[in-house]
Tab-separated table of C-alpha atoms (C1' of nucleotides) in Angstrom:
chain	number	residue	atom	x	y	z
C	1	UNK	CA	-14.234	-26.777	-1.614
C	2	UNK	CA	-12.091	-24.750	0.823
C	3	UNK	CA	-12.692	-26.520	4.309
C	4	UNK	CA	-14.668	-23.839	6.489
C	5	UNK	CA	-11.153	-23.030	8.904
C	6	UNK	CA	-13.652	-21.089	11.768
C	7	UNK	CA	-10.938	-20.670	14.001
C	8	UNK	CA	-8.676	-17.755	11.788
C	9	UNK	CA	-5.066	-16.502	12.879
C	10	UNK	CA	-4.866	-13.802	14.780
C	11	UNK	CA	-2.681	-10.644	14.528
C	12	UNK	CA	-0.139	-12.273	17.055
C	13	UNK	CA	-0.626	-15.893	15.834
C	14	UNK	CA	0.369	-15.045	12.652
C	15	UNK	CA	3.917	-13.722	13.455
C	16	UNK	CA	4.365	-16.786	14.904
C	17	UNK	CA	3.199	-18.843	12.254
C	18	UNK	CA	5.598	-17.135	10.035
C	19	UNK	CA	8.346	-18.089	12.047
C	20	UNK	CA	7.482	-21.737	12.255
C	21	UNK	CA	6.930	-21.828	8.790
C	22	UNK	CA	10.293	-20.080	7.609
C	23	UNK	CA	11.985	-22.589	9.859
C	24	UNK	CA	9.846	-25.613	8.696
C	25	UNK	CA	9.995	-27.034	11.915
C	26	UNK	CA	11.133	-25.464	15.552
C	27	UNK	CA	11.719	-26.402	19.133
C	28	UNK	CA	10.466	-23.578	21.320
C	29	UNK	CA	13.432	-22.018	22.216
C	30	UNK	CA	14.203	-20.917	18.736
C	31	UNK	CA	10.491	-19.484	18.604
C	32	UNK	CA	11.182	-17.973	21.833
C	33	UNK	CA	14.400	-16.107	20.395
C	34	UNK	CA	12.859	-15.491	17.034
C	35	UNK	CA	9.309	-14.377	17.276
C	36	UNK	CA	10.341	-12.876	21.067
C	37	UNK	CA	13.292	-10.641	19.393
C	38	UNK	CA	11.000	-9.331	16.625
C	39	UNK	CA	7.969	-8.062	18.886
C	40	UNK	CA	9.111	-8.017	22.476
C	41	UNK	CA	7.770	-10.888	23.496
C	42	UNK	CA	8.605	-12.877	26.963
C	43	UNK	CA	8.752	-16.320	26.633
C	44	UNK	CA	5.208	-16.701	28.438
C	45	UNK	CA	3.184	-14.689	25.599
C	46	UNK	CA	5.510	-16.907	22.996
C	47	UNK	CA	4.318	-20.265	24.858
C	48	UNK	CA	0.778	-19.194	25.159
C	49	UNK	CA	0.468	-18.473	21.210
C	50	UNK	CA	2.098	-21.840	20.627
C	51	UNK	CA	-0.551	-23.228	22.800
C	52	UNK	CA	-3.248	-21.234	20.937
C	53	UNK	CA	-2.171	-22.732	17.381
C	54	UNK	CA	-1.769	-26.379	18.330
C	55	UNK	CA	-5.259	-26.293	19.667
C	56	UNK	CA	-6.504	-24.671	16.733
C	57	UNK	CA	-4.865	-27.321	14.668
C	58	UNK	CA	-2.315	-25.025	12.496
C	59	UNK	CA	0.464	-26.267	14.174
C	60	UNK	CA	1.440	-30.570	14.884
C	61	UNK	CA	4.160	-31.422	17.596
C	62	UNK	CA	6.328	-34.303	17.936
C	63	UNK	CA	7.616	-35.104	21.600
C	64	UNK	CA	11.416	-34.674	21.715
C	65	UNK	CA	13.357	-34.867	24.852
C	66	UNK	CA	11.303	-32.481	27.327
C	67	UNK	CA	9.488	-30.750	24.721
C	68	UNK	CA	8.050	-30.326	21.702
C	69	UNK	CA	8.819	-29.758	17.606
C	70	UNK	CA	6.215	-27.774	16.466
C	71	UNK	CA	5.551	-27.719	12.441
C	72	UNK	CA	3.146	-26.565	9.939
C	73	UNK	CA	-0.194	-28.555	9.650
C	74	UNK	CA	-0.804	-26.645	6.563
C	75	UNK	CA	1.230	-25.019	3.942
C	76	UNK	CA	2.106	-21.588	4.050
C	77	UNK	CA	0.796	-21.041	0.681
C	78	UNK	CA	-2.763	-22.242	1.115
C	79	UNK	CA	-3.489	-20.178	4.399
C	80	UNK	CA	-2.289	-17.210	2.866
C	81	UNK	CA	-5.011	-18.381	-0.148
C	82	UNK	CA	-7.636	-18.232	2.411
C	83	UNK	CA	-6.376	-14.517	3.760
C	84	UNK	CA	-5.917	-13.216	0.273
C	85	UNK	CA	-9.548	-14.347	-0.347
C	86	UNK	CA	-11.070	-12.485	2.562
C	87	UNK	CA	-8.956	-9.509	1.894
C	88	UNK	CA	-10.309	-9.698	-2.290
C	89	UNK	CA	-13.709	-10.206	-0.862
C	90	UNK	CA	-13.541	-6.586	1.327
C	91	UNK	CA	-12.114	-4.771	-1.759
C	92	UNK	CA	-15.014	-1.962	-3.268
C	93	UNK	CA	-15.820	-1.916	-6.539
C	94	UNK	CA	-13.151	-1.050	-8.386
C	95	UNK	CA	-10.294	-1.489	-5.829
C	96	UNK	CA	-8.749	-4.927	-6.940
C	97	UNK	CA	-6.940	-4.099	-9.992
C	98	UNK	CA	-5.369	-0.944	-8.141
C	99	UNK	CA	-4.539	-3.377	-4.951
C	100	UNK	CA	-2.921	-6.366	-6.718
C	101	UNK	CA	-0.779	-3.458	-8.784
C	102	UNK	CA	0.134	-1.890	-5.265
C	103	UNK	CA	0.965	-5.783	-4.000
C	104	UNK	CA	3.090	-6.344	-7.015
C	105	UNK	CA	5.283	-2.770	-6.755
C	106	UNK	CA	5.874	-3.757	-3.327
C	107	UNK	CA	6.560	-7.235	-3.640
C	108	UNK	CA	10.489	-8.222	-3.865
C	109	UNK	CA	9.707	-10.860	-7.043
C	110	UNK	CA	12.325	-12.878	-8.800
C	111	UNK	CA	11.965	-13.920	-12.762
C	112	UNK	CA	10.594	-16.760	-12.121
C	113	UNK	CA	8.183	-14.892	-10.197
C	114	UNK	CA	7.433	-12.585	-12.556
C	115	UNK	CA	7.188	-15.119	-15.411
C	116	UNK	CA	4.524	-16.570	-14.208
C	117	UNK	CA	2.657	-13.644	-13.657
C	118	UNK	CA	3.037	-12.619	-17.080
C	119	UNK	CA	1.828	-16.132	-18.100
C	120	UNK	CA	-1.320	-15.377	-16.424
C	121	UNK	CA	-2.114	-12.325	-17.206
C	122	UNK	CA	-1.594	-13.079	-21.002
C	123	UNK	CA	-4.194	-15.737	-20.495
C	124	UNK	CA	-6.472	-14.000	-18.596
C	125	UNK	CA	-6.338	-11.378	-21.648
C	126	UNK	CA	-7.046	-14.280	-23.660
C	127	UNK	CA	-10.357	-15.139	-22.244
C	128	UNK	CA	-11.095	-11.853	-21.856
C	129	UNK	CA	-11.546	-11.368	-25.346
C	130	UNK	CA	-13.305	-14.900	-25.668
C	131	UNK	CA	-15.600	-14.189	-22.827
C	132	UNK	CA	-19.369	-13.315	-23.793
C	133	UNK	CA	-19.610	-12.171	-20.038
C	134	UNK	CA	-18.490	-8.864	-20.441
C	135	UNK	CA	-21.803	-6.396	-20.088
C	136	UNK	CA	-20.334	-2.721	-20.333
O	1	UNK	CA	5.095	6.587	5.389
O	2	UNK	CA	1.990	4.990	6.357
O	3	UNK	CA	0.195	6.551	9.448
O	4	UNK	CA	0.552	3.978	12.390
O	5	UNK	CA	-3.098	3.076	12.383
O	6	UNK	CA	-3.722	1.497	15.876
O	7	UNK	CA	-6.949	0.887	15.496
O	8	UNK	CA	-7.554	-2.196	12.505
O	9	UNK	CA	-10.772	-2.520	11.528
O	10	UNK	CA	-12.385	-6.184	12.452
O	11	UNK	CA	-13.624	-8.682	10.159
O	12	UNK	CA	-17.727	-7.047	10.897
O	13	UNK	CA	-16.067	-3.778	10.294
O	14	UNK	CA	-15.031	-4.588	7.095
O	15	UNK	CA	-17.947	-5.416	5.786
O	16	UNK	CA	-19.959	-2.570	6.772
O	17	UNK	CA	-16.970	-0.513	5.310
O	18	UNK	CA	-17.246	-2.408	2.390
O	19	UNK	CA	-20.759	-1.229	2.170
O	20	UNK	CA	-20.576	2.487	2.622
O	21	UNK	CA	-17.266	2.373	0.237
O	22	UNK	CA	-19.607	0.839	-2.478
O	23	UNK	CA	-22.212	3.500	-1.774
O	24	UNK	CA	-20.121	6.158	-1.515
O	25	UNK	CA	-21.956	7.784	1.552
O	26	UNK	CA	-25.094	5.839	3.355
O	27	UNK	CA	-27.667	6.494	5.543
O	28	UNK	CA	-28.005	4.432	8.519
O	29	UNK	CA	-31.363	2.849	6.989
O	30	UNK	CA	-29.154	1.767	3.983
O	31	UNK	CA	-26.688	-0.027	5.812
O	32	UNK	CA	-28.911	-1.816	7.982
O	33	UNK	CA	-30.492	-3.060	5.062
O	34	UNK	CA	-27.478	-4.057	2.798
O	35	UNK	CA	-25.283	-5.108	5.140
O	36	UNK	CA	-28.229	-6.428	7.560
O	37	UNK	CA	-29.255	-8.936	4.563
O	38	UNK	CA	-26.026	-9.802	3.597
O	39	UNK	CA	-24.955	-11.322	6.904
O	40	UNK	CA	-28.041	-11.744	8.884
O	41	UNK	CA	-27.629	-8.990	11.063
O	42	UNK	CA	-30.040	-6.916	13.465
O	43	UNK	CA	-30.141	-3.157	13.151
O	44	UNK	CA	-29.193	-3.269	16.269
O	45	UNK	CA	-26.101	-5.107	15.659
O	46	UNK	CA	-24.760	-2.727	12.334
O	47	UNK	CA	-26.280	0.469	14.273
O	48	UNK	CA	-22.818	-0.929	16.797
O	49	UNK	CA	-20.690	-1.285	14.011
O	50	UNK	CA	-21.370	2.375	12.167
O	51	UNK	CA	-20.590	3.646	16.232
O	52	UNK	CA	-17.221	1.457	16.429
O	53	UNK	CA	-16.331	3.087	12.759
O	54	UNK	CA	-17.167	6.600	13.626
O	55	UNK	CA	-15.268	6.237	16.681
O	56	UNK	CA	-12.510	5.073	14.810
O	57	UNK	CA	-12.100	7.345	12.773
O	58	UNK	CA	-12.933	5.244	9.879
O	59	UNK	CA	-16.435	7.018	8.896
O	60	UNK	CA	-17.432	10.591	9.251
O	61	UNK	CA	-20.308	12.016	9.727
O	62	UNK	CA	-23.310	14.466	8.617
O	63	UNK	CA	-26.008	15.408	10.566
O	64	UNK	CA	-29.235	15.235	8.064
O	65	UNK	CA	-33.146	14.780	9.487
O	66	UNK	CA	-33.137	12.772	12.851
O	67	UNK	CA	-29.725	10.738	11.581
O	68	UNK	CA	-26.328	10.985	10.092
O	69	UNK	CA	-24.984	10.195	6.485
O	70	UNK	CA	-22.251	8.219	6.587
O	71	UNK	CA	-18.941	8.911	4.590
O	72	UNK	CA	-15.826	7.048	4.190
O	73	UNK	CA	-12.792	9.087	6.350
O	74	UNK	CA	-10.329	7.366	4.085
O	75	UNK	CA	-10.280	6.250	0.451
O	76	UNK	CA	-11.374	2.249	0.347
O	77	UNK	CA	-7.559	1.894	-1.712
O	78	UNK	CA	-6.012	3.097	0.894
O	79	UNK	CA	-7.048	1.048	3.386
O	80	UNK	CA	-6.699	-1.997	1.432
O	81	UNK	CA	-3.116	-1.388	0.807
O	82	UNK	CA	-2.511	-0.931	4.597
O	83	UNK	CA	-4.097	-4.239	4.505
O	84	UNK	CA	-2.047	-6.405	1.601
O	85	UNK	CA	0.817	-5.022	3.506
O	86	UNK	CA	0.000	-6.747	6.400
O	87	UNK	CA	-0.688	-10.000	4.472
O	88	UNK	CA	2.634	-9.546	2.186
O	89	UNK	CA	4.253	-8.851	5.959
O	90	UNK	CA	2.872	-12.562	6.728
O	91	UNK	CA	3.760	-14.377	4.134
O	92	UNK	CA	7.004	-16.822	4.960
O	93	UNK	CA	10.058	-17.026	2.392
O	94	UNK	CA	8.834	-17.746	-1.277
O	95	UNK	CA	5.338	-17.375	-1.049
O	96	UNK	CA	4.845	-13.944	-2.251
O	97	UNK	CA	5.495	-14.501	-6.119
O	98	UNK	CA	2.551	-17.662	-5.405
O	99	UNK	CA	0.529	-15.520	-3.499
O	100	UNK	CA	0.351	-12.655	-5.812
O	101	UNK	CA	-0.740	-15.398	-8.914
O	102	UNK	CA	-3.005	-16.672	-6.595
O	103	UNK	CA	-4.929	-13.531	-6.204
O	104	UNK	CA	-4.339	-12.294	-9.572
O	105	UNK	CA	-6.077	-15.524	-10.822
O	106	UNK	CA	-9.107	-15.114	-8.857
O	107	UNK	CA	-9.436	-11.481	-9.153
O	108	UNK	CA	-11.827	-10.312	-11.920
O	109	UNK	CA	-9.989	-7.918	-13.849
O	110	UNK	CA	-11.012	-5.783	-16.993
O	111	UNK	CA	-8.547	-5.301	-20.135
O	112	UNK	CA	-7.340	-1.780	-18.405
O	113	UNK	CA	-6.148	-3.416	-14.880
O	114	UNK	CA	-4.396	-5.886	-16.731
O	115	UNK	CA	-2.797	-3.130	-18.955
O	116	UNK	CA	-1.209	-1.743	-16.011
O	117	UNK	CA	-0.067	-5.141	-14.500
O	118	UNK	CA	1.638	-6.103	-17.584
O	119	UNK	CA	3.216	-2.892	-17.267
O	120	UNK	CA	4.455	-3.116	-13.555
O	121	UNK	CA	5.835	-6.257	-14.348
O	122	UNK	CA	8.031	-4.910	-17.550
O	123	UNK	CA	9.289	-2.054	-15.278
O	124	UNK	CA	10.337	-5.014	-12.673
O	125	UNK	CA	12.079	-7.368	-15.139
O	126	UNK	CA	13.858	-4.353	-16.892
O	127	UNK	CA	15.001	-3.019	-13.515
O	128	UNK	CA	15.747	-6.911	-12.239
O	129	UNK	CA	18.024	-7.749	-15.103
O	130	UNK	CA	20.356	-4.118	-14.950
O	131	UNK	CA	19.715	-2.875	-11.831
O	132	UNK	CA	20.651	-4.941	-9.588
O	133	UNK	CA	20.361	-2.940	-6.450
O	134	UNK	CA	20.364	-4.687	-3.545
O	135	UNK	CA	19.929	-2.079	-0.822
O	136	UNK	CA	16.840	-1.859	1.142
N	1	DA	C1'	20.646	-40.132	42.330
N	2	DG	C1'	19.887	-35.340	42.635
N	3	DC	C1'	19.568	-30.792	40.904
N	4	DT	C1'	18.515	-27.412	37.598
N	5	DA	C1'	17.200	-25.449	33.362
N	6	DA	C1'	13.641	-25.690	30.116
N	7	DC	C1'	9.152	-27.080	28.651
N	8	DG	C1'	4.142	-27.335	28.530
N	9	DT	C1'	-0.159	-26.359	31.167
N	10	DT	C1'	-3.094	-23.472	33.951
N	11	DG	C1'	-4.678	-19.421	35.556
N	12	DA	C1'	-5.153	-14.478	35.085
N	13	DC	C1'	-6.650	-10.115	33.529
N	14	DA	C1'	-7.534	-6.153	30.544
N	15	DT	C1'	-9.098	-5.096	25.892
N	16	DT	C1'	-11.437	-5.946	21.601
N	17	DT	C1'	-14.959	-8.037	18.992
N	18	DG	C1'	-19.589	-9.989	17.797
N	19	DT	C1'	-24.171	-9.495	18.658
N	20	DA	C1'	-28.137	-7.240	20.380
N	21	DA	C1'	-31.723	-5.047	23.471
N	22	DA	C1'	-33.230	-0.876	26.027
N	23	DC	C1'	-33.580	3.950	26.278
N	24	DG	C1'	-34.030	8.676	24.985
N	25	DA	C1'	-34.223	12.212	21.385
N	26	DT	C1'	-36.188	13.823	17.131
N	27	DT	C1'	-38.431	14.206	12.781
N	28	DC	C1'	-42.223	13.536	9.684
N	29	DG	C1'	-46.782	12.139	8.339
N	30	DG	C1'	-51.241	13.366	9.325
Z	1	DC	C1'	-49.493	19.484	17.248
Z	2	DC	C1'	-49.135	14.646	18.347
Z	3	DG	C1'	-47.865	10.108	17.939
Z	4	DA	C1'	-45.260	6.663	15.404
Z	5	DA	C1'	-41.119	5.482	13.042
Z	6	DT	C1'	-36.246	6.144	13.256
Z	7	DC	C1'	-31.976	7.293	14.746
Z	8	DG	C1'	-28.042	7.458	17.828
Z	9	DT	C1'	-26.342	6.329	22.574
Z	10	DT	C1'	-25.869	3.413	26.436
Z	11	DT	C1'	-25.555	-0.919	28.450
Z	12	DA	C1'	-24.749	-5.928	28.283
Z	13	DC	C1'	-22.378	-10.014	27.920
Z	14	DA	C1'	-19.874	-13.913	26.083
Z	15	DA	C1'	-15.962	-15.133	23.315
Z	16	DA	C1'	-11.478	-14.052	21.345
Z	17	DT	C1'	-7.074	-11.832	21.776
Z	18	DG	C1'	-2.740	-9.911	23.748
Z	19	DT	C1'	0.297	-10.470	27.448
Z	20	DC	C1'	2.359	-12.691	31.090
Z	21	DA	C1'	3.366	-15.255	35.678
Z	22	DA	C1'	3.141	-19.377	38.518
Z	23	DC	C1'	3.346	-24.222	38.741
Z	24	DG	C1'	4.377	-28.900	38.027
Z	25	DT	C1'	7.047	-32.150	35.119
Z	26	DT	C1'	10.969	-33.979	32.987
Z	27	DA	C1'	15.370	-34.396	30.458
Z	28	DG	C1'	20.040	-34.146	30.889
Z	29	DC	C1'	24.250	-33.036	33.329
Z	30	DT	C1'	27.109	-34.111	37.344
DNA sequence: AGCTAACGTTGACATTTGTAAACGATTCGG
DNA sequence: CCGAATCGTTTACAAATGTCAACGTTAGCT
């Protein structure tokens, strides 16, 4: 089971988290220059957010010289899970095939990528035709 | 381009959204009920939330007897897509091709969605493998 | 050893969000 | 035609969020 994370990213925290996770692992001052260039941030608002997301556990430090690093507690991957579930779980009836085809035309995908994706949807054709489930 | 929406809906708006865009169009009574149950809310509390969305231009209105119908001011799709947008915006370097099997894997999808899927994702490997445009 | 630049912590403040009661208007059943 | 059931509006208030400055500490250069 998915452990019940009460304390979700906010708008702000997220940019941030982006940045931290892109770099793996970052002093300050490069999330200063990063996240500050992107949104116009002063150093104070990039400190604060920092601040925010150690205390809310999505981001460790290790004490180096007078600061901190700052890294990922948790994979990219598996908190974007947990936002892609919230975001399926608003979608009307009816919406979620025409969402995940808008995701995927605006997605920049490599083969790989898109092998995969195949691979699943072949199997989830599969089991479609298996399934009893299906009530039309 | 996509109209600058200042105004996001929350996480309680998106429920009650989620509602009326089921519905189609609601009457105050209905909400309260639906959306009341599903998350133990008071009248009181969704009567807010319908306010909030009307002033946001999210829901418009009818007058009818002593209340309104509600409608949807915007297509639930729509929305949705402003909102995978934001989440594909969030999502550090090699996570989207994960993310999108993810959500394509939990999704419950009938034989027609993943028609078109399987179709996106020919057009992308045919125009991956010629194509190889590389401008933005 | 002393100074300074940089870092983290605290404090601040306006706005948004979650949650709900109180109040006033109005419609519908009788 | 009158009162009860509803509805929308107003008010409330704590917590979260967006933004940032001031302050005290400390590492590293000189």
């Amino acid at each position: 089971m998915k452990s019940k994370r009460q304390n979700n990213l906010s708008a702000a925290e997220w940019k941030v988290m982006r940045v931290v996770w892109d770099l793996k692992k970052a002093m300050a001052r490069e999330v200063y220059t990063v996240a500050g260039e992107e949104h116009g941030w002063t150093p104070a608002t990039v400190k604060t957010l920092l601040k925010r997301l150690v205390d809310k556990g999505y981001l460790n430090t290790t004490k180096v010289g007078n600061g901190f690093v700052y890294r990922p507690a948790h994979s990219a991957i598996s908190i974007l899970r947990d936002a892609a579930d919230t975001l399926l779980g608003n979608a009307a009836r009816g919406t979620t095939g025409p969402l995940l085809a808008h995701m995927l035309e605006s997605s920049p995908l490599d083969e790989a990528d898109l092998d995969s994706l195949q691979q699943l949807i072949d199997e989830k054709k599969k089991s479609l035709g298996s399934d009893d489930s299906k009530h039309k």
